[in-house]
mmCIF file of C-alpha atoms in Angstrom:
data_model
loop_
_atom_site.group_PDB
_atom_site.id
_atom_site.type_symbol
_atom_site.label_atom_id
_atom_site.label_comp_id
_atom_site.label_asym_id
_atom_site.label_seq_id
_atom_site.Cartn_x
_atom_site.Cartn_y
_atom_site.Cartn_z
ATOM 1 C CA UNK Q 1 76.380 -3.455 21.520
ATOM 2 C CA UNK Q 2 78.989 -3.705 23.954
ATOM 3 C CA UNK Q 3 81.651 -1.878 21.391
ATOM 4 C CA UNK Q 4 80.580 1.520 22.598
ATOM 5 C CA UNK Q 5 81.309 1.627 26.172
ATOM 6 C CA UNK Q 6 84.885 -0.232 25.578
ATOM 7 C CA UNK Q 7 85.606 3.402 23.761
ATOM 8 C CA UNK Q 8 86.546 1.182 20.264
ATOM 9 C CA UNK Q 9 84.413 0.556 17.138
ATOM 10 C CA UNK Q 10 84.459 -2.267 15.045
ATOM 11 C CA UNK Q 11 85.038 -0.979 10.974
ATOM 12 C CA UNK Q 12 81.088 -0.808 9.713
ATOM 13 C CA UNK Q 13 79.352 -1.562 12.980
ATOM 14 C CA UNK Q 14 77.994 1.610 13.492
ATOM 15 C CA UNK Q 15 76.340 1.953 9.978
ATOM 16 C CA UNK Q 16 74.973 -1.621 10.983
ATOM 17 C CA UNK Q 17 73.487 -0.693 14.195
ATOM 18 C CA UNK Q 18 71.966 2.732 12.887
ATOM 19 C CA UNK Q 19 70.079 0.590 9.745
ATOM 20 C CA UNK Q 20 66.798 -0.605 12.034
ATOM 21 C CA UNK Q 21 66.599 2.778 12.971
ATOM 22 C CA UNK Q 22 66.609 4.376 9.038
ATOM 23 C CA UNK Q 23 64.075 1.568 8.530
ATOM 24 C CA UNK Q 24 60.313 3.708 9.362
ATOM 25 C CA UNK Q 25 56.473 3.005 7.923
ATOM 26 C CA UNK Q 26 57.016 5.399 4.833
ATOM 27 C CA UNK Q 27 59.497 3.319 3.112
ATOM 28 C CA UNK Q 28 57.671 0.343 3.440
ATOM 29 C CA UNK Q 29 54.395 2.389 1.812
ATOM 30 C CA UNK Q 30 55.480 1.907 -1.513
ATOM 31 C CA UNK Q 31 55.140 -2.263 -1.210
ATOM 32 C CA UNK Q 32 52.059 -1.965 0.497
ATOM 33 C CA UNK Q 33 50.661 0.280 -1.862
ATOM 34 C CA UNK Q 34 51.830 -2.390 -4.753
ATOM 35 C CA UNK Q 35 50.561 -5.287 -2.537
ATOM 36 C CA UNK Q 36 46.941 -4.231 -2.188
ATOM 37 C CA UNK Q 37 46.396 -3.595 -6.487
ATOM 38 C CA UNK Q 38 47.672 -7.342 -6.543
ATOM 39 C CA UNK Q 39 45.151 -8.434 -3.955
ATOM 40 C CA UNK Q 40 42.353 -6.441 -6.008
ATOM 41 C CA UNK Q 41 42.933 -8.174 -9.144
ATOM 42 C CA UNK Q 42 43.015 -11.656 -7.682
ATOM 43 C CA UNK Q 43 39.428 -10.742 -6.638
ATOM 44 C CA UNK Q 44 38.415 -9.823 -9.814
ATOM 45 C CA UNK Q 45 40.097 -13.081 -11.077
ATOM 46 C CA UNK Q 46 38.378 -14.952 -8.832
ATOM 47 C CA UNK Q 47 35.323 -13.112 -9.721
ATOM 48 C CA UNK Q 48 35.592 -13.551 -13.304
ATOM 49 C CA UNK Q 49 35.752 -17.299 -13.015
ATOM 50 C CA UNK Q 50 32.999 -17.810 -10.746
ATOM 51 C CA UNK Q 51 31.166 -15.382 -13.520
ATOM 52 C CA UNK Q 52 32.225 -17.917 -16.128
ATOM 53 C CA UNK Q 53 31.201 -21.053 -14.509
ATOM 54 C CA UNK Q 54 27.618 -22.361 -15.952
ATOM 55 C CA UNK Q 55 25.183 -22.667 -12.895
ATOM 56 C CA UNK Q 56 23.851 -25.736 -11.929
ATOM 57 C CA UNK Q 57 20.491 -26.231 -13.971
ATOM 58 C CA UNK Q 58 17.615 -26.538 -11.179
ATOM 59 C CA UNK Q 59 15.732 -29.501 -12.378
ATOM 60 C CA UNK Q 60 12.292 -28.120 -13.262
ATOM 61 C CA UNK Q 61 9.529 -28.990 -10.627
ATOM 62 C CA UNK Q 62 6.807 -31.985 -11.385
ATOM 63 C CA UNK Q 63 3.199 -31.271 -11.129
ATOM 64 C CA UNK Q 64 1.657 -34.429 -9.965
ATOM 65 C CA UNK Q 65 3.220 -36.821 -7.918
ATOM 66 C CA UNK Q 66 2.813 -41.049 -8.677
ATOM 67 C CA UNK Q 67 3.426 -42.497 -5.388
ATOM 68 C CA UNK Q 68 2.003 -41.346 -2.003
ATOM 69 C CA UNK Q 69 5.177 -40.791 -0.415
ATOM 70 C CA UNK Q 70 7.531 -38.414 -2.366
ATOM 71 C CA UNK Q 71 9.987 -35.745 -1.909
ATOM 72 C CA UNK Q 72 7.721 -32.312 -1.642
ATOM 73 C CA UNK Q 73 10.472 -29.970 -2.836
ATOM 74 C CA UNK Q 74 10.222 -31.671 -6.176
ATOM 75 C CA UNK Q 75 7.170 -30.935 -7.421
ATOM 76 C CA UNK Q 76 4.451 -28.239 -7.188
ATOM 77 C CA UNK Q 77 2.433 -26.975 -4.182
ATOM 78 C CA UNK Q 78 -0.796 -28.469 -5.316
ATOM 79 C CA UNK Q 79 -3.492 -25.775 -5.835
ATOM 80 C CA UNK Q 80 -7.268 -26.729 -4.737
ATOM 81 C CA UNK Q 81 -10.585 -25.082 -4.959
ATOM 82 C CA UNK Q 82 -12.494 -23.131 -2.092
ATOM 83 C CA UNK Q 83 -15.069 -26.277 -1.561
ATOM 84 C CA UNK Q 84 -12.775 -29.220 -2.210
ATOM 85 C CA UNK Q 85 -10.090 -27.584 0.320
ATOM 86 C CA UNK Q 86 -12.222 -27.339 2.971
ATOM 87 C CA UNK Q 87 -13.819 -30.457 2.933
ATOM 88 C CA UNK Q 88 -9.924 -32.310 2.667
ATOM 89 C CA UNK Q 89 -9.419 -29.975 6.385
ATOM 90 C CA UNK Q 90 -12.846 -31.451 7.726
ATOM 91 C CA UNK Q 91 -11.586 -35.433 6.687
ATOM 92 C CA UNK Q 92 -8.117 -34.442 8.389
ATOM 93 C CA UNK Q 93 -9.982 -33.974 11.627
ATOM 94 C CA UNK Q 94 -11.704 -36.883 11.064
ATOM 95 C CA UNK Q 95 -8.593 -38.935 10.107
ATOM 96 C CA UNK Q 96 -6.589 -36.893 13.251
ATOM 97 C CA UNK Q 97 -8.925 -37.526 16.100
ATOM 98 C CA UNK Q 98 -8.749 -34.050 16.715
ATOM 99 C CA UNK Q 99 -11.275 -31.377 18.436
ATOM 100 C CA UNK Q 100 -14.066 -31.146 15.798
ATOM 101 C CA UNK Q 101 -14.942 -27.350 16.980
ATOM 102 C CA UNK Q 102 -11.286 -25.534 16.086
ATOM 103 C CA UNK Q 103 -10.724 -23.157 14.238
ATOM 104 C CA UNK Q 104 -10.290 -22.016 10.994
ATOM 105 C CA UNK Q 105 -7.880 -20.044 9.952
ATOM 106 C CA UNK Q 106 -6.226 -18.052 6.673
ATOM 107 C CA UNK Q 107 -3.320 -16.633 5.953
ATOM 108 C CA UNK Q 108 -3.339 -13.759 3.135
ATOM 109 C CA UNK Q 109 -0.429 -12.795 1.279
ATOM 110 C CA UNK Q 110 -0.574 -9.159 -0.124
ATOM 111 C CA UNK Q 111 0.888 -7.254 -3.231
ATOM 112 C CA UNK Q 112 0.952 -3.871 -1.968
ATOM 113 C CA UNK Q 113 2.962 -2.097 -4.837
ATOM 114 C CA UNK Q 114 1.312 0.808 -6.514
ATOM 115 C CA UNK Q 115 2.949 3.414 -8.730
ATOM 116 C CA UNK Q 116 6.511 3.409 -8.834
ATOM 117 C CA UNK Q 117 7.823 3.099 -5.553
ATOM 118 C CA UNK Q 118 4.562 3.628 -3.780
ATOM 119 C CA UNK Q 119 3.145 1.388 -1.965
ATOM 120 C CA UNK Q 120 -0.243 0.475 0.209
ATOM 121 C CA UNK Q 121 0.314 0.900 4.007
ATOM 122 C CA UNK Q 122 -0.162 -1.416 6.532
ATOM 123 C CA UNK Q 123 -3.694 -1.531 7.468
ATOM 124 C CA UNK Q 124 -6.718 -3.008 9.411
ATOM 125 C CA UNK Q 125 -10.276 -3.544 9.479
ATOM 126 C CA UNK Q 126 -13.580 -4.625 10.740
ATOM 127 C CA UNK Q 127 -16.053 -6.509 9.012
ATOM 128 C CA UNK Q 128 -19.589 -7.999 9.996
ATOM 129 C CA UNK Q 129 -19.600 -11.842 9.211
ATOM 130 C CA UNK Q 130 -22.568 -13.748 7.911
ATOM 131 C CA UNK Q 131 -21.808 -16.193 10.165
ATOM 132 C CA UNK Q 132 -20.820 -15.896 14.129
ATOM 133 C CA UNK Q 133 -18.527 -18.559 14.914
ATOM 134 C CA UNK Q 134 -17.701 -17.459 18.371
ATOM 135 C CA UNK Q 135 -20.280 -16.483 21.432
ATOM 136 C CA UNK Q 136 -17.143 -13.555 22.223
ATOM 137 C CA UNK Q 137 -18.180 -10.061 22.875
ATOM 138 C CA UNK Q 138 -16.236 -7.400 22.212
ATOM 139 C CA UNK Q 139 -15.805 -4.526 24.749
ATOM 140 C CA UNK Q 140 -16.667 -0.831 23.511
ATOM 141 C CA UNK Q 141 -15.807 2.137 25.330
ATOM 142 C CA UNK Q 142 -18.051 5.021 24.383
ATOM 143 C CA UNK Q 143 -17.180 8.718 24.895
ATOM 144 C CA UNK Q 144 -20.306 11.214 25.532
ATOM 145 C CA UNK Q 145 -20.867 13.831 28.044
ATOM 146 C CA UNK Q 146 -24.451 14.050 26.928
ATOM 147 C CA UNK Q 147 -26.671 11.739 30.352
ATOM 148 C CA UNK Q 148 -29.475 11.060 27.223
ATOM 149 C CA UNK Q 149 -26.887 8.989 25.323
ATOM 150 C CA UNK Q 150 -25.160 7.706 27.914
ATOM 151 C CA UNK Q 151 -27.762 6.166 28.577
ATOM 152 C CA UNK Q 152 -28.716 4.803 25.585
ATOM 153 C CA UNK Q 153 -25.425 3.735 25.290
ATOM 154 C CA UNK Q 154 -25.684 1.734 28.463
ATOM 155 C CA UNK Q 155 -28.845 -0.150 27.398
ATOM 156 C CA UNK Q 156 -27.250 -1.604 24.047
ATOM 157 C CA UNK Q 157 -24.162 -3.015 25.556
ATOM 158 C CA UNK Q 158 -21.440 -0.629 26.112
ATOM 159 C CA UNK Q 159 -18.719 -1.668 28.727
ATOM 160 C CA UNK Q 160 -17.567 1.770 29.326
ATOM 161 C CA UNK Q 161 -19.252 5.072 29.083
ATOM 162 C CA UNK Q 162 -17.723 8.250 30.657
ATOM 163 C CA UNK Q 163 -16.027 11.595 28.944
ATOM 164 C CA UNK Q 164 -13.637 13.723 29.394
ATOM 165 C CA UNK Q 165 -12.840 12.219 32.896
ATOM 166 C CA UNK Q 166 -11.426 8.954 31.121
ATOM 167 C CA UNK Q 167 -8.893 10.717 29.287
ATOM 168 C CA UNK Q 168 -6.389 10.209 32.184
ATOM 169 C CA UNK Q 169 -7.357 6.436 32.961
ATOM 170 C CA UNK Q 170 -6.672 5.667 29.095
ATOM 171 C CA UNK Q 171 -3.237 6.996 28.807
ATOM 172 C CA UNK Q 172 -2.487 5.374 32.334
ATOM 173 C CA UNK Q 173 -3.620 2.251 31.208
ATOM 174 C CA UNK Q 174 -6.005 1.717 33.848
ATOM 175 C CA UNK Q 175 -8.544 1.502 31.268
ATOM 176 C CA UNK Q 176 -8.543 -0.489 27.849
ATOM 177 C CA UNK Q 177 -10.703 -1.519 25.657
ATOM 178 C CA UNK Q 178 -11.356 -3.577 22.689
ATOM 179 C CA UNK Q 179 -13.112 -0.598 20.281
ATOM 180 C CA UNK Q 180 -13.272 3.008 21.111
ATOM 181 C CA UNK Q 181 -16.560 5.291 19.961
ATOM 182 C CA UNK Q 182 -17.226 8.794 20.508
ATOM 183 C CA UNK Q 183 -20.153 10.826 19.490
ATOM 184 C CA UNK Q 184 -19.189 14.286 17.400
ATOM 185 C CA UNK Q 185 -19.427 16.833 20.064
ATOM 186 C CA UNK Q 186 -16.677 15.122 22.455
ATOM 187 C CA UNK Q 187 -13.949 14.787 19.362
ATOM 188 C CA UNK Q 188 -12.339 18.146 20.457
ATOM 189 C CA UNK Q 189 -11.840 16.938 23.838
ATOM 190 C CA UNK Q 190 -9.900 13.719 22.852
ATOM 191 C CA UNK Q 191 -7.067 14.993 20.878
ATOM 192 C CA UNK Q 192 -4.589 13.750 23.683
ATOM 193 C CA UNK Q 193 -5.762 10.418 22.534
ATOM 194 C CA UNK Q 194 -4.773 10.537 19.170
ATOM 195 C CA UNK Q 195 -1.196 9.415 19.504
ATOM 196 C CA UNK Q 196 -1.942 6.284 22.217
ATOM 197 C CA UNK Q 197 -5.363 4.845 20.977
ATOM 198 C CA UNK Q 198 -3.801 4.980 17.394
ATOM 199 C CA UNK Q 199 -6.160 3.352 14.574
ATOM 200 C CA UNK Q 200 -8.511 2.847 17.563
ATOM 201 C CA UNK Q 201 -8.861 6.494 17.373
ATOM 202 C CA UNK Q 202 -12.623 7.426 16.863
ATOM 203 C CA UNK Q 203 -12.747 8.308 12.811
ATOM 204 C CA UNK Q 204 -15.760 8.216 10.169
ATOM 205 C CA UNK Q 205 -13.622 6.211 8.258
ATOM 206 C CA UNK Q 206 -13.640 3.582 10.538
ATOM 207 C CA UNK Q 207 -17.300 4.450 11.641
ATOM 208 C CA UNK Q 208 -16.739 4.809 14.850
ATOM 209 C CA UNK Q 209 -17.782 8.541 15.127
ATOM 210 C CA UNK Q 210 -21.523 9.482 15.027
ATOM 211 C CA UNK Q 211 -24.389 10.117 16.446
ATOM 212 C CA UNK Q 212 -26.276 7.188 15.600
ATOM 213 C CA UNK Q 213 -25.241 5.008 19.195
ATOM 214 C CA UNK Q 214 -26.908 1.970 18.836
ATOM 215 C CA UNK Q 215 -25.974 0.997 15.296
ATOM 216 C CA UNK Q 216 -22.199 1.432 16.167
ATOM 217 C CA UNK Q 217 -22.378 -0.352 19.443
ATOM 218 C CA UNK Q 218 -24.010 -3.114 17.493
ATOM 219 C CA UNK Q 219 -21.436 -3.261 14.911
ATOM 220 C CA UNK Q 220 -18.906 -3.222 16.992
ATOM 221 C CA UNK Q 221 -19.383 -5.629 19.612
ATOM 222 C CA UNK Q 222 -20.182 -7.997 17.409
ATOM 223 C CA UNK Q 223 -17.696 -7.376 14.436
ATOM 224 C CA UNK Q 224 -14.408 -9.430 13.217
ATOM 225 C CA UNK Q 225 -11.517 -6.960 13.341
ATOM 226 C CA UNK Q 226 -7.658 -8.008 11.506
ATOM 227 C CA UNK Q 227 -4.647 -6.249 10.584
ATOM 228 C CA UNK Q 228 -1.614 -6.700 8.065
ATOM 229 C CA UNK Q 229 1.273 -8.379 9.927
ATOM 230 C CA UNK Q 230 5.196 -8.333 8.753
ATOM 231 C CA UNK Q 231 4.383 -5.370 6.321
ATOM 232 C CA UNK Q 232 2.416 -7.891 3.455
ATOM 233 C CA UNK Q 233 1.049 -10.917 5.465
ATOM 234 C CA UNK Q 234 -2.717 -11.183 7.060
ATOM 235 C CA UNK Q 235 -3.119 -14.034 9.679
ATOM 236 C CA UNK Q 236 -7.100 -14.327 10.678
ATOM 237 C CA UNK Q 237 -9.326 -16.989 11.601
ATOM 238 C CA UNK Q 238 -12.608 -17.003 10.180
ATOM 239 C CA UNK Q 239 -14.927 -19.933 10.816
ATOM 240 C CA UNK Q 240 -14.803 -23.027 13.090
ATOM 241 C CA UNK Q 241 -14.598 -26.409 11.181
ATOM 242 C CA UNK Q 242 -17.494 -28.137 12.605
ATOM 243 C CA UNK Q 243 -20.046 -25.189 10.408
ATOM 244 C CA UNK Q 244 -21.288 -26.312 7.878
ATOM 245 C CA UNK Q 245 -18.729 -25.661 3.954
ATOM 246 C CA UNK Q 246 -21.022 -22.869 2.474
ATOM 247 C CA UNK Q 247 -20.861 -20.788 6.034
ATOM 248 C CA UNK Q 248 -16.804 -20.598 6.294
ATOM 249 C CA UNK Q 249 -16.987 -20.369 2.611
ATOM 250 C CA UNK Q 250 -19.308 -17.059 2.972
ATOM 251 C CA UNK Q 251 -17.057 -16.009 5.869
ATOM 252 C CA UNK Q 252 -13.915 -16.652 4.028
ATOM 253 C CA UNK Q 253 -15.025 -14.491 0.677
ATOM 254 C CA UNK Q 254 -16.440 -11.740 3.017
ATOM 255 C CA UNK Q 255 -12.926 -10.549 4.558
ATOM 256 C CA UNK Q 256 -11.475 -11.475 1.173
ATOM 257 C CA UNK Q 257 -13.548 -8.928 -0.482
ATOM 258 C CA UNK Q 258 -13.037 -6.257 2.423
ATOM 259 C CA UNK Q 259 -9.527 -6.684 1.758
ATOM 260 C CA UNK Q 260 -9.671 -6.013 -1.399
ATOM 261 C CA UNK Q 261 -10.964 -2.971 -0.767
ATOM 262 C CA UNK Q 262 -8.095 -1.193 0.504
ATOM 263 C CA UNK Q 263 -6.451 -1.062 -3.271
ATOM 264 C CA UNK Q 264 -7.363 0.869 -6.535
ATOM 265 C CA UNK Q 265 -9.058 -1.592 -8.636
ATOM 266 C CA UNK Q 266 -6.957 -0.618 -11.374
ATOM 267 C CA UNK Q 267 -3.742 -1.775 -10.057
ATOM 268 C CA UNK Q 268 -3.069 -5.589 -9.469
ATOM 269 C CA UNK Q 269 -5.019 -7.688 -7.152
ATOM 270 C CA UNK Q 270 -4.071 -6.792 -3.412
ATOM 271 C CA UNK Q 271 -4.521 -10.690 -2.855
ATOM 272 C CA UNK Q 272 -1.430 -12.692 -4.299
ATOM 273 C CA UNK Q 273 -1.676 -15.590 -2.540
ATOM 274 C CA UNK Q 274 -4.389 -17.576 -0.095
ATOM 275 C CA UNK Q 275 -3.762 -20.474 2.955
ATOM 276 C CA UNK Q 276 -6.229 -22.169 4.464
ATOM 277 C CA UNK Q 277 -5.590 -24.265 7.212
ATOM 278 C CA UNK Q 278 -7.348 -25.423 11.087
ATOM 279 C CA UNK Q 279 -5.613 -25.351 14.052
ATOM 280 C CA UNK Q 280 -3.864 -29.008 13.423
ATOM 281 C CA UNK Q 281 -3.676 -29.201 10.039
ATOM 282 C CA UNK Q 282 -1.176 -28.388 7.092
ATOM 283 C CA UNK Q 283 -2.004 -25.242 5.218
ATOM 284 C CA UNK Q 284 -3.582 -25.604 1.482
ATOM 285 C CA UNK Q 285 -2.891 -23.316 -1.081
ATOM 286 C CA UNK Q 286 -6.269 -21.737 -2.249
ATOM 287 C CA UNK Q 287 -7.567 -21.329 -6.447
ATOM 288 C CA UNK Q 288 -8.037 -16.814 -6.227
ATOM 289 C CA UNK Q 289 -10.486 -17.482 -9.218
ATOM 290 C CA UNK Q 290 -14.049 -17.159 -7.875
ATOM 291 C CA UNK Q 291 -12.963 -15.790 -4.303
ATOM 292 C CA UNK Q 292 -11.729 -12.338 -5.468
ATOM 293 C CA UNK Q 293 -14.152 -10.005 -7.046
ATOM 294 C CA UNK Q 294 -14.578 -9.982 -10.397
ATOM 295 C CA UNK Q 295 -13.862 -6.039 -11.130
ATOM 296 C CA UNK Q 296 -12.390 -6.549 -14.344
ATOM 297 C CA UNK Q 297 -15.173 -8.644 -16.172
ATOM 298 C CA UNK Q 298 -17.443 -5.766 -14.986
ATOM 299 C CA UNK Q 299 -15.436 -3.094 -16.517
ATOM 300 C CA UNK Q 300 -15.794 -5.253 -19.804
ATOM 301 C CA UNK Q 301 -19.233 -5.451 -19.490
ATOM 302 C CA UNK Q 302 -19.433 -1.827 -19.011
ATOM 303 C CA UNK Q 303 -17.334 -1.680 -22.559
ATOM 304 C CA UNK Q 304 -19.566 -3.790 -24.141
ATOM 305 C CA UNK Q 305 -22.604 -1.966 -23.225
ATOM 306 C CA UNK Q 306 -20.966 1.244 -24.402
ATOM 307 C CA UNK Q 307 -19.955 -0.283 -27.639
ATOM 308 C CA UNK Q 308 -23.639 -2.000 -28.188
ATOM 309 C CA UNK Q 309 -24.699 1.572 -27.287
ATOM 310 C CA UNK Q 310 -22.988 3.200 -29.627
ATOM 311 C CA UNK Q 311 -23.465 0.637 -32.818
ATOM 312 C CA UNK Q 312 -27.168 1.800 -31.925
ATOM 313 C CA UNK Q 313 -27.077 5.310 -32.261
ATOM 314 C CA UNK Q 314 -26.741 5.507 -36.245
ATOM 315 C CA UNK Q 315 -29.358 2.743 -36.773
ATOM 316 C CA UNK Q 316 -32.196 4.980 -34.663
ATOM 317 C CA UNK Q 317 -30.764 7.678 -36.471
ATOM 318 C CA UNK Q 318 -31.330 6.425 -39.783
ATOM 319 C CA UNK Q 319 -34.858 5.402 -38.544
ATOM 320 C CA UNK Q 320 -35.824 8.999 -37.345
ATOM 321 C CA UNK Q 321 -34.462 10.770 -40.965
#
């Protein structure tokens, strides 16, 4: 380096200083370009051979266990009927020491595929139980300008009766309330609730929009309302375990049926899979045969009757000739 300024040159030490600088990033493309091909097919390599190993065999799972303590990931989730289930949960609180009057509670697992990639939305409904298991009251909010049904409205129960006045208080969230009904000649009015009361919006679908005031308070007050959670999944309780097995049974099948109603009965069942469980026990897979409703042995029926029908025809008509 020092060559220069002393005005001499050693033979070859300029070519040998002037090399780094020759050296730039396109001539070192080419072994680049060659190095990543190489680390591609050591990939596939490695690929290949984990392709080739066997996989483990899982050992199948048992059915029945021997002993009363055992691994649970070896054998099967044990599968129990409606009645037996629920009287195991009533000698667990009996075994537990726990609160005889808590609840019982179901967890529904959903197959909501339809037609190619279709699929049932997310949903949720109300339902009248044959059997009240809690002394709650739900609070209504009902939307009439009319002073007759207001009312009227008043006298069966309603927590909240105005019109068009609580539009603002509802979107301020001053006011809120459990189930929303409106009469037919206010609907106009509440189109700026559409977006914020969502499925709480007042629909004929949901029956709550009418004229008939008392029956809808009644329903409604008193009704069991659920939803789908996670996309597939419906988490409700539905009975407390101190009623008596045929009343959470009856509860139980109710919201199973309403369910089942949100799915062509042509496709699969909407119900894939059924928990039951209190609020301190383990959950227990639930036997679907005899809780869902039988829609296909009716359509056979209807097949057989048809076919019975029609074997009758040309014996009548060989009578009447």
């Amino acid at each position: 380096a020092l060559a220069p300024r002393c005005g001499w040159v050693l033979p070859g030490l300029e070519q040998r200083l002037a090399v780094p600088a020759m050296v730039c990033s396109a001539s070192a493309r080419p072994y680049a370009a060659a190095a990543k091909p190489a680390k591609k097919d050591a990939k596939r390599g490695r690929q290949e051979k984990e392709q080739e190993k066997p996989h483990p065999r899982r050992r199948p799972l048992m059915s029945k266990p021997v002993d009363d303590v055992y691994l649970t990931w070896l054998y099967r989730r044990p599968c129990y009927q409606l009645e037996q289930a629920v009287g195991m949960l009533k000698s667990f609180q009996q075994l537990d020491f726990t609160h005889p009057k808590q609840f019982v509670y179901i967890n529904v697992f959903l197959d909501m595929a339809l037609q190619k990639k279709k699929k049932v939305d997310p949903f949720s409904s109300s339902v009248t139980l044959p059997h009240r298991f809690t002394d709650e009251v739900n609070k209504v909010l009902v939307f009439t300008e009319n002073e007759q049904e207001a009312e009227v409205a008043r006298e069966h129960g309603a927590a909240i009766v105005g019109g068009v006045e609580l539009i603002k208080w509802i979107l301020e969230d001053e006011i809120q309330a459990d189930f929303y009904v409106a009469v037919p000649a206010i609907m106009p009015k509440l189109i700026p609730l559409r977006n914020k009361l969502r499925r709480k919006y007042p629909t004929t679908s949901r029956n709550s929009l009418g004229s008939d005031i008392p029956k809808m308070l009644q329903f409604f007050r008193e009704c069991h309302e659920y939803a789908v959670e996670d996309e597939s999944i419906i988490k409700t309780r539905i009975a407390r375990l101190d009623m008596p097995t045929e009343h959470i049974i009856a509860n139980l099948k109710t919201i199973i049926h309403d369910i089942c109603t949100f799915k062509p009965s042509n496709f699969d069942p909407i119900v894939k899979k059924l928990v039951i469980r209190s609020s301190t026990s383990e959950g227990l897979l639930l036997d679907l045969d005899g809780i869902l409703p039988q829609v296909e042995k009716a359509e056979e029926k209807e097949e057989e009757n048809a076919a019975a029908e029609d074997q009758q025809k040309p014996v009548q008509e060989s009578v009447s000739t």
